[in-house]
Every structure is written in C-alpha cells, then in structure tokens.
Amino acid sequence: MKLSARISLLTGVLLFVLTIAIGFTAFMVSSRVIESVARESLENQAALGADLVKASISSQLRILREFASRSEVLTMNIRNLDPSFNKNIDDAGFLDIA
C-alpha cells in the first residue's frame, strides 16, 4: 500500500474516531444539563403545588372558623340554625358540617 493511501486512511480513521468522541461527549454533557433542568422544573412545580394546597386549606379553615364563631354554633343549639347557615355551607363548597 502506498504511503499516501496509508496517510489518507489513517487521517480518515482518526477523524472518524474524533467525531465519535466529540459526539459522545456532547451527548453526555447535554443529557446532564437536560436532567438538571428537568429536576429543577419538577422541584419548582412541587413547590407551586404545595403552595396551592396550603392556600386552599387556609381558605377552608378561615371559612370554618367563621362558621364556628357564630353564636348558634358556640351555644351548640343546632335547632336555632337558620336556613341561611345551610346555604352558606353549600356556597362554601362543603357537603355538610357535623
């Protein structure tokens, strides 16, 4: 085999190996970056979900405290509860209050 053919073949193989190595390195780095971004995004979504649940529970507790502060409830005289109390329960989105 001629020297020029050997040099061409060696150069081609070297370029092929270098291209594979650079591609593999780029793939590894990009997959780490994508994984990091996805993990951060999931953590942010979890925090937003927790804040939403906290706000919902806080709102329902405020409504329940308002119901509990009524004189009819404080005296435990269930017979004196007016119909508007039941309407307020429905408006608050509760099925019933025991």
Short mmCIF file of C-alpha atoms in Angstrom, two decimals:
data_model
loop_
_atom_site.label_atom_id
_atom_site.label_comp_id
_atom_site.label_asym_id
_atom_site.label_seq_id
_atom_site.Cartn_x
_atom_site.Cartn_y
_atom_site.Cartn_z
CA MET A 1 0.00 0.00 0.00
CA LYS A 2 1.30 3.39 -0.91
CA LEU A 3 2.28 5.89 1.74
CA SER A 4 -0.25 8.44 0.52
CA ALA A 5 -3.07 5.89 0.81
CA ARG A 6 -1.95 4.96 4.32
CA ILE A 7 -1.87 8.61 5.36
CA SER A 8 -5.33 9.19 3.88
CA LEU A 9 -6.73 6.08 5.58
CA LEU A 10 -5.12 6.97 8.90
CA THR A 11 -6.43 10.53 8.67
CA GLY A 12 -9.93 9.26 7.86
CA VAL A 13 -9.93 6.82 10.77
CA LEU A 14 -8.58 9.49 13.12
CA LEU A 15 -11.28 11.95 12.02
CA PHE A 16 -13.94 9.26 12.46
CA VAL A 17 -12.75 8.42 15.99
CA LEU A 18 -12.52 12.10 16.94
CA THR A 19 -16.02 12.77 15.59
CA ILE A 20 -17.41 9.84 17.59
CA ALA A 21 -15.61 11.04 20.74
CA ILE A 22 -16.86 14.63 20.36
CA GLY A 23 -20.40 13.41 19.66
CA PHE A 24 -20.38 11.14 22.71
CA THR A 25 -19.03 13.96 24.91
CA ALA A 26 -21.67 16.38 23.62
CA PHE A 27 -24.38 13.79 24.24
CA MET A 28 -23.24 13.19 27.83
CA VAL A 29 -22.98 16.89 28.66
CA SER A 30 -26.34 17.75 27.10
CA SER A 31 -28.10 14.87 28.85
CA ARG A 32 -26.74 16.05 32.20
CA VAL A 33 -27.93 19.59 31.51
CA ILE A 34 -31.38 18.38 30.45
CA GLU A 35 -31.65 16.19 33.54
CA SER A 36 -30.65 19.10 35.77
CA VAL A 37 -33.19 21.44 34.18
CA ALA A 38 -35.94 18.81 34.41
CA ARG A 39 -35.15 18.16 38.07
CA GLU A 40 -35.23 21.88 38.86
CA SER A 41 -38.51 22.28 36.99
CA LEU A 42 -40.08 19.39 38.92
CA GLU A 43 -38.94 20.90 42.21
CA ASN A 44 -40.49 24.24 41.25
CA GLN A 45 -43.75 22.54 40.24
CA ALA A 46 -43.85 20.64 43.53
CA ALA A 47 -43.33 23.87 45.47
CA LEU A 48 -46.11 25.59 43.50
CA GLY A 49 -48.43 22.64 44.13
CA ALA A 50 -47.65 22.74 47.84
CA ASP A 51 -48.40 26.47 47.92
CA LEU A 52 -51.71 25.87 46.15
CA VAL A 53 -52.73 23.16 48.62
CA LYS A 54 -51.67 25.37 51.54
CA ALA A 55 -53.75 28.29 50.22
CA SER A 56 -56.78 26.04 49.70
CA ILE A 57 -56.58 24.59 53.20
CA SER A 58 -56.05 28.05 54.69
CA SER A 59 -59.12 29.35 52.88
CA GLN A 60 -61.27 26.45 54.10
CA LEU A 61 -60.02 26.90 57.66
CA ARG A 62 -60.96 30.60 57.53
CA ILE A 63 -64.48 29.66 56.42
CA LEU A 64 -64.78 27.02 59.15
CA ARG A 65 -63.56 29.49 61.79
CA GLU A 66 -66.23 31.95 60.64
CA PHE A 67 -68.89 29.25 60.94
CA ALA A 68 -67.59 28.22 64.36
CA SER A 69 -67.73 31.80 65.66
CA ARG A 70 -71.50 32.10 65.18
CA SER A 71 -73.50 32.20 68.38
CA GLU A 72 -75.73 29.30 67.36
CA VAL A 73 -72.69 27.07 66.96
CA LEU A 74 -70.99 28.34 70.12
CA THR A 75 -74.05 27.52 72.21
CA MET A 76 -74.39 24.16 70.40
CA ASN A 77 -78.06 24.94 69.76
CA ILE A 78 -78.46 23.20 66.42
CA ARG A 79 -82.22 23.82 66.30
CA ASN A 80 -81.69 27.57 66.08
CA LEU A 81 -79.51 27.42 63.00
CA ASP A 82 -81.25 29.39 60.33
CA PRO A 83 -81.59 28.17 56.73
CA SER A 84 -79.01 30.70 55.58
CA PHE A 85 -76.39 28.74 57.51
CA ASN A 86 -77.08 25.71 55.33
CA LYS A 87 -76.95 27.92 52.24
CA ASN A 88 -73.61 29.29 53.39
CA ILE A 89 -72.33 25.72 53.77
CA ASP A 90 -73.40 24.95 50.21
CA ASP A 91 -71.85 28.19 48.92
CA ALA A 92 -68.57 27.36 50.66
CA GLY A 93 -68.45 24.08 48.72
CA PHE A 94 -68.85 21.78 51.73
CA LEU A 95 -71.20 18.82 51.54
CA ASP A 96 -72.14 19.08 55.19
CA ILE A 97 -70.78 20.12 58.55
CA ALA A 98 -71.13 17.83 61.52
#
